[in-house]
PDB file of C-alpha atoms in Angstrom:
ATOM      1  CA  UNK A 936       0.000   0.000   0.000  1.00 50.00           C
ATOM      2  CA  UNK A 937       1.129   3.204  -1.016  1.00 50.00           C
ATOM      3  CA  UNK A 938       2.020   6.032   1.567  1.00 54.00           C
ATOM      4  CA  UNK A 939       1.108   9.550   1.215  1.00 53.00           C
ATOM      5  CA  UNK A 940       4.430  10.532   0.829  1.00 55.00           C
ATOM      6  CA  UNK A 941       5.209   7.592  -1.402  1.00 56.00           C
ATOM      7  CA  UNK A 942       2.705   9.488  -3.683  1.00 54.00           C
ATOM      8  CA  UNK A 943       4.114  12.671  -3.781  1.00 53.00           C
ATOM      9  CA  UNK A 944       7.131  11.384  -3.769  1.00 55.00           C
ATOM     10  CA  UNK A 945       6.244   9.793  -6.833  1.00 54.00           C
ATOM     11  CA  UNK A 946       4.591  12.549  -8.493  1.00 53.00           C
ATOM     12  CA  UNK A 947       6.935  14.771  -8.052  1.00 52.00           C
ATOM     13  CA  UNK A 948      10.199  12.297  -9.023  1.00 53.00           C
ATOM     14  CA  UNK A 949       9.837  13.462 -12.789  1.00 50.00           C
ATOM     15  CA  UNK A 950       8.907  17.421 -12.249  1.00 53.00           C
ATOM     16  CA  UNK A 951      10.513  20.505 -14.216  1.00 51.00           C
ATOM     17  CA  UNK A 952      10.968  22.870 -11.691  1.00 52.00           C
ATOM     18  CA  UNK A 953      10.072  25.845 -13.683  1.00 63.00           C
ATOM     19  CA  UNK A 954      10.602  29.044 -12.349  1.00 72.00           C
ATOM     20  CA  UNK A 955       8.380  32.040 -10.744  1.00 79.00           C
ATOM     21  CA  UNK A 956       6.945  34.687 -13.292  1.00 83.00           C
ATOM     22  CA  UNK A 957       6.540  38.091 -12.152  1.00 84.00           C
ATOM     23  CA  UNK A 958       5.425  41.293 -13.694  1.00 87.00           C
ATOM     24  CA  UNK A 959       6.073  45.069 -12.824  1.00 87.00           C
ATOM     25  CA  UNK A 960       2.706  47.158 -11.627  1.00 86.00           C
ATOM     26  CA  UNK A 961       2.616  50.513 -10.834  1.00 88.00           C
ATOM     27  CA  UNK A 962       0.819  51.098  -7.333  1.00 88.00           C
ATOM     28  CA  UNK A 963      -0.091  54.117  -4.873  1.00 89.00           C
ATOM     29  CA  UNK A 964       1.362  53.342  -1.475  1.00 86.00           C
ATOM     30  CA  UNK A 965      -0.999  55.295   1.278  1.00 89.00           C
ATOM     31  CA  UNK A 966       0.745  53.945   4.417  1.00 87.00           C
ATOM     32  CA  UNK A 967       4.358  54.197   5.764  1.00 84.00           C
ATOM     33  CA  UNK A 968       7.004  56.781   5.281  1.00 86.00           C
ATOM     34  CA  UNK A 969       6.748  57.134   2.001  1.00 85.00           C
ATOM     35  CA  UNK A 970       3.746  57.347   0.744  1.00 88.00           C
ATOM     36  CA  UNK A 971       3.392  57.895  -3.306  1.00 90.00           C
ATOM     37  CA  UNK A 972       3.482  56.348  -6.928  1.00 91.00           C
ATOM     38  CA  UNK A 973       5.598  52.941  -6.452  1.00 88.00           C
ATOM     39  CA  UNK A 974       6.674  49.938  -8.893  1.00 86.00           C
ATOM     40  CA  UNK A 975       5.939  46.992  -7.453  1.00 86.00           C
ATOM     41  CA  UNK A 976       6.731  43.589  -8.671  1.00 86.00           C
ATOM     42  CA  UNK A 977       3.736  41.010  -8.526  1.00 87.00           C
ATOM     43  CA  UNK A 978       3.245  37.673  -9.222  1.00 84.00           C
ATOM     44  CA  UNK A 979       2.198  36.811 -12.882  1.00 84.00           C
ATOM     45  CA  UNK A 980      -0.597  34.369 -13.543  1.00 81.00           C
ATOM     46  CA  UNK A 981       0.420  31.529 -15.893  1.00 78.00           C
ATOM     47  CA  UNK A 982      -3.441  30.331 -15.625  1.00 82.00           C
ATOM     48  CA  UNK A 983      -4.445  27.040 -13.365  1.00 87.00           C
ATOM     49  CA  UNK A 984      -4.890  23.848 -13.995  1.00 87.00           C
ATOM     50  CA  UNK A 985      -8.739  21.945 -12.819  1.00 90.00           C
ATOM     51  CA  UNK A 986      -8.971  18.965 -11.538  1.00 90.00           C
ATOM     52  CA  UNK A 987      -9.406  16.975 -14.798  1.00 91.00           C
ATOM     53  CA  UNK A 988      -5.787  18.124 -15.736  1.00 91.00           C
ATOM     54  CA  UNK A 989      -4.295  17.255 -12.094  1.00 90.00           C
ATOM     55  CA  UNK A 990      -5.976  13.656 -12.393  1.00 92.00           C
ATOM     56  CA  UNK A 991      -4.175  12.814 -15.513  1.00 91.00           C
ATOM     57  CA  UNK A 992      -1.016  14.446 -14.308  1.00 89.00           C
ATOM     58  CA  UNK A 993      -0.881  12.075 -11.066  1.00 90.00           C
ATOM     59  CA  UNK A 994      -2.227   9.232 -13.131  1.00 92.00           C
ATOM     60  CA  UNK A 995       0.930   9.794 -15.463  1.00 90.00           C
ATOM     61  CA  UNK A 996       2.709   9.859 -12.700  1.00 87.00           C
ATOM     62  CA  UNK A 997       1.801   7.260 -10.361  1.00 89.00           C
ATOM     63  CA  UNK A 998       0.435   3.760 -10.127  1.00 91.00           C
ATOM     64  CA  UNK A 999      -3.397   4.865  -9.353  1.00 92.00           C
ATOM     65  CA  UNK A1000      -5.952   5.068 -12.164  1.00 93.00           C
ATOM     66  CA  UNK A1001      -7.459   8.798 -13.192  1.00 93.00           C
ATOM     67  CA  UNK A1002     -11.143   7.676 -11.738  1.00 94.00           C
ATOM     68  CA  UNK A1003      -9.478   6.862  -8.626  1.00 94.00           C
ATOM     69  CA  UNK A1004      -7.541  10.110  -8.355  1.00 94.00           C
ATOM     70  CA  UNK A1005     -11.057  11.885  -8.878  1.00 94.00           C
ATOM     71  CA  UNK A1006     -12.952   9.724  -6.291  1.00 95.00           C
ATOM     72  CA  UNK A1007     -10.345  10.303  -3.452  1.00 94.00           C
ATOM     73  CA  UNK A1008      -9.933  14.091  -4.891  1.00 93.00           C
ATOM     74  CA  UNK A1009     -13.663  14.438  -4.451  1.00 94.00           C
ATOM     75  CA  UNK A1010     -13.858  12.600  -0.553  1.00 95.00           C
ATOM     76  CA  UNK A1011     -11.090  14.396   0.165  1.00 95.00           C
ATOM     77  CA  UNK A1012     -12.838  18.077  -0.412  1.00 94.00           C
ATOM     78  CA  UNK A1013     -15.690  16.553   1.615  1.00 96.00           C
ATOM     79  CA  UNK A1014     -13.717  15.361   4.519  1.00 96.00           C
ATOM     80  CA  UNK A1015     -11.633  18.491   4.493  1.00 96.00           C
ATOM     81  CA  UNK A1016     -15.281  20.625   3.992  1.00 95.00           C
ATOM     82  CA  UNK A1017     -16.684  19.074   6.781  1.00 97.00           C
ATOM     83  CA  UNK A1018     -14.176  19.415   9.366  1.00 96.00           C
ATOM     84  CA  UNK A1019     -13.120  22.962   8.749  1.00 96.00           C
ATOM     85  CA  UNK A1020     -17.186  23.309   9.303  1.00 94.00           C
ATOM     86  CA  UNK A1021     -16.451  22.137  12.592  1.00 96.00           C
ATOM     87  CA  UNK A1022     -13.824  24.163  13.281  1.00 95.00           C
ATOM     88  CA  UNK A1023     -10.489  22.065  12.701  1.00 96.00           C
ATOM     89  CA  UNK A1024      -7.700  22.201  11.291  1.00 96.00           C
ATOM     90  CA  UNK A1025      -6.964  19.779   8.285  1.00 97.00           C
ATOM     91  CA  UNK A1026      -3.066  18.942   7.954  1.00 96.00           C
ATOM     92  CA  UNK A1027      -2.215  17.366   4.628  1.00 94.00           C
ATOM     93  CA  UNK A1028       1.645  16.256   6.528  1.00 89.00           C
ATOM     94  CA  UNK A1029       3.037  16.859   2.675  1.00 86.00           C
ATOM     95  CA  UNK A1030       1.203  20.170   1.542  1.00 91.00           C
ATOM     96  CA  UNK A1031      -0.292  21.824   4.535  1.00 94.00           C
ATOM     97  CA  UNK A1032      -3.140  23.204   6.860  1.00 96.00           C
ATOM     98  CA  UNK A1033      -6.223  23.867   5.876  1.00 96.00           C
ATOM     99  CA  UNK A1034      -8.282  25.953   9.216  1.00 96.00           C
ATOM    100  CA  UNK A1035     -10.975  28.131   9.611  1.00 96.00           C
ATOM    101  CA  UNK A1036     -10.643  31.632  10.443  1.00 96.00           C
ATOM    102  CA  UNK A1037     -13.139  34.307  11.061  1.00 95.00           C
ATOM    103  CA  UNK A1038     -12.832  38.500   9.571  1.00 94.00           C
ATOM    104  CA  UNK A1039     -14.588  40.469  12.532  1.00 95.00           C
ATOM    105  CA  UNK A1040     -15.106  44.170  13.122  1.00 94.00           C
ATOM    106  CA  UNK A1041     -13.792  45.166  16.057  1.00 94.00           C
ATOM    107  CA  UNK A1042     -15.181  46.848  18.938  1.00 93.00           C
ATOM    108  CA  UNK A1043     -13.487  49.292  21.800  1.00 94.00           C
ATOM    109  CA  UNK A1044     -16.048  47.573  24.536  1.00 94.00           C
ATOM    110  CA  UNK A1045     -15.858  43.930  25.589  1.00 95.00           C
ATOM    111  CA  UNK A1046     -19.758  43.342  25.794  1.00 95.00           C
ATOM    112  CA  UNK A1047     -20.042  44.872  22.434  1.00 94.00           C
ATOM    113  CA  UNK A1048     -18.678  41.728  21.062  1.00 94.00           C
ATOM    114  CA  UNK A1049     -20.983  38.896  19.747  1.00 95.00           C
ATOM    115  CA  UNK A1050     -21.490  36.876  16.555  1.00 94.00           C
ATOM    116  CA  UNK A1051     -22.772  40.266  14.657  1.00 95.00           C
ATOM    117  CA  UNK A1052     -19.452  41.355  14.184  1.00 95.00           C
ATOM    118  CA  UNK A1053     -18.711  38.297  12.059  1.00 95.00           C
ATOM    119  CA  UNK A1054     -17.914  39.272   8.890  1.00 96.00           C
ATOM    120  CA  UNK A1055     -16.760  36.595   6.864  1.00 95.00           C
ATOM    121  CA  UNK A1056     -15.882  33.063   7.892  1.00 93.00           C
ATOM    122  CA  UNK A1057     -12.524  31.598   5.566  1.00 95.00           C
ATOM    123  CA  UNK A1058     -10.662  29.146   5.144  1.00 96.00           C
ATOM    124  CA  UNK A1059      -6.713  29.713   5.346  1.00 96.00           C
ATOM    125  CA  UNK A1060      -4.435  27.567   3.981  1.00 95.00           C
ATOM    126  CA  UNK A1061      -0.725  27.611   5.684  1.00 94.00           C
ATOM    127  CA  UNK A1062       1.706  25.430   3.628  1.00 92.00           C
ATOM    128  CA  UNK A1063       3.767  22.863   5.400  1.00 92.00           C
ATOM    129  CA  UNK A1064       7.532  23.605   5.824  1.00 90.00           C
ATOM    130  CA  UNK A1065       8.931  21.417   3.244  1.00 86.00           C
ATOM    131  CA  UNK A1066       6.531  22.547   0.454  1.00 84.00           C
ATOM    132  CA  UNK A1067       7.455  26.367   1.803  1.00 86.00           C
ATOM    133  CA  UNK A1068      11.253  25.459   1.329  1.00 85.00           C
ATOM    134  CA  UNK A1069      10.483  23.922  -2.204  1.00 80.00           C
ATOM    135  CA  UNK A1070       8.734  27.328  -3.143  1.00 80.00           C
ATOM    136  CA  UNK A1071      11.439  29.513  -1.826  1.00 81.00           C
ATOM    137  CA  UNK A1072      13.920  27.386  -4.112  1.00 80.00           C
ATOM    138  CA  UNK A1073      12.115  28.095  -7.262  1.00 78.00           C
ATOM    139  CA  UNK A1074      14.057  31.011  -9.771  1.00 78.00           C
ATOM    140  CA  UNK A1075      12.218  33.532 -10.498  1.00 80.00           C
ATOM    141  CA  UNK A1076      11.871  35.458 -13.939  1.00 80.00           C
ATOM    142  CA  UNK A1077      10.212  38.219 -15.711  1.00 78.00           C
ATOM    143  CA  UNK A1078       7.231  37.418 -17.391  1.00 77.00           C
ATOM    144  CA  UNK A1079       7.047  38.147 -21.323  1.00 72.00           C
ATOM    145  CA  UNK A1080       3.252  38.421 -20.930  1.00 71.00           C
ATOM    146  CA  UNK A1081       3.001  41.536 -19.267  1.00 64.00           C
ATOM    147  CA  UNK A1082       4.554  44.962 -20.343  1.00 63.00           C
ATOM    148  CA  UNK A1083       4.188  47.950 -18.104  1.00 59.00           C
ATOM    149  CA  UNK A1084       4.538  51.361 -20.293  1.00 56.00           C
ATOM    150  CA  UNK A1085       7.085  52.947 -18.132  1.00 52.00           C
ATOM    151  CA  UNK A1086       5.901  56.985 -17.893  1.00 47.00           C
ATOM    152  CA  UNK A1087       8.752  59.235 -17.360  1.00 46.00           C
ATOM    153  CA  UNK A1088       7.297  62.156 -15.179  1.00 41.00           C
TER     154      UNK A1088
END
C-alpha cells in the first residue's frame, strides 16, 4: 500500500521545476514613510490547472488510475469541507493546513462583542515547511506576458 508521501514522492520524481513569473505594476502606497506612486513587482498568472488536468497528471505519474484520483480528490474536499465546518484544522503532513478563520469588526467595549461582528468566515491555507522550502527554491523570472509602459514624469 502506497504512503502519502510515497505518492508525492512519486509525483513529483519526474517534475521541471520551472521558475516564478513576475510582472512590474505601478501602485499608490498610502501607508508608511513614504507614501506615493511605487513599482511593485507582482506575481504573474500563468493560468491554473482543474482537476481533470491534475488527475491525468498524477495518473501519469503514479500507479493509481485517473477515476481513482477523482474519487479520493472528491472525498477528500468533503472530509476536508466538513471538518473545517467544525472548526479544525486539516493537515495534509506533505502540503499543509487547511483551518478556519473568522474577519470580525472590532469593537473598543468587551460586551459589544458577539457573533454580529462576524464578517466573513474563511478558510486559510498555511503550507507545510517542506513545500514552503520547495517554493522559496524556485528562480524567479520576468514574465514576457506583461509589459508595463514605463511613464517618465
Amino acid at each position: 500500500q502506497q504512503t502519502l508521501a510515497d505518492f508525492w514522492s512519486c509525483c513529483l520524481k519526474n517534475k521541471t521545476i520551472m521558475a516564478y513569473r513576475y510582472k512590474k505594476n505601478r501602485r499608490t502606497i498610502t501607508l508608511g514613510e513614504n507614501p506615493g506612486e511605487k513599482f511593485v513587482l507582482t506575481m504573474a498568472s500563468e493560468g491554473k490547472i482543474d482537476t481533470e488536468q491534475l488527475c491525468k497528471y498524477i495518473e501519469k505519474n503514479s500507479s493509481i488510475s485517473e477515476q481513482d484520483i477523482k474519487i479520493l480528490m472528491r472525498a477528500l474536499a468533503e472530509v476536508i469541507s466538513e471538518n473545517v465546518e467544525m472548526g479544525r484544522g486539516v493537515n495534509l503532513e506533505e502540503l499543509g493546513v487547511f483551518s478556519p478563520n473568522l474577519r470580525t469588526k472590532g469593537e473598543h467595549e468587551f460586551e459589544k462583542v458577539s457573533a454580529d461582528n462576524i464578517e466573513k468566515v474563511v478558510v486559510n491555507f498555511r503550507p507545510a515547511s517542506s513545500f514552503r522550502k520547495e517554493m522559496d527554491n524556485a528562480p524567479v523570472k520576468e514574465s514576457t506576458k506583461y509589459k508595463l509602459k514605463h511613464v517618465n514624469q
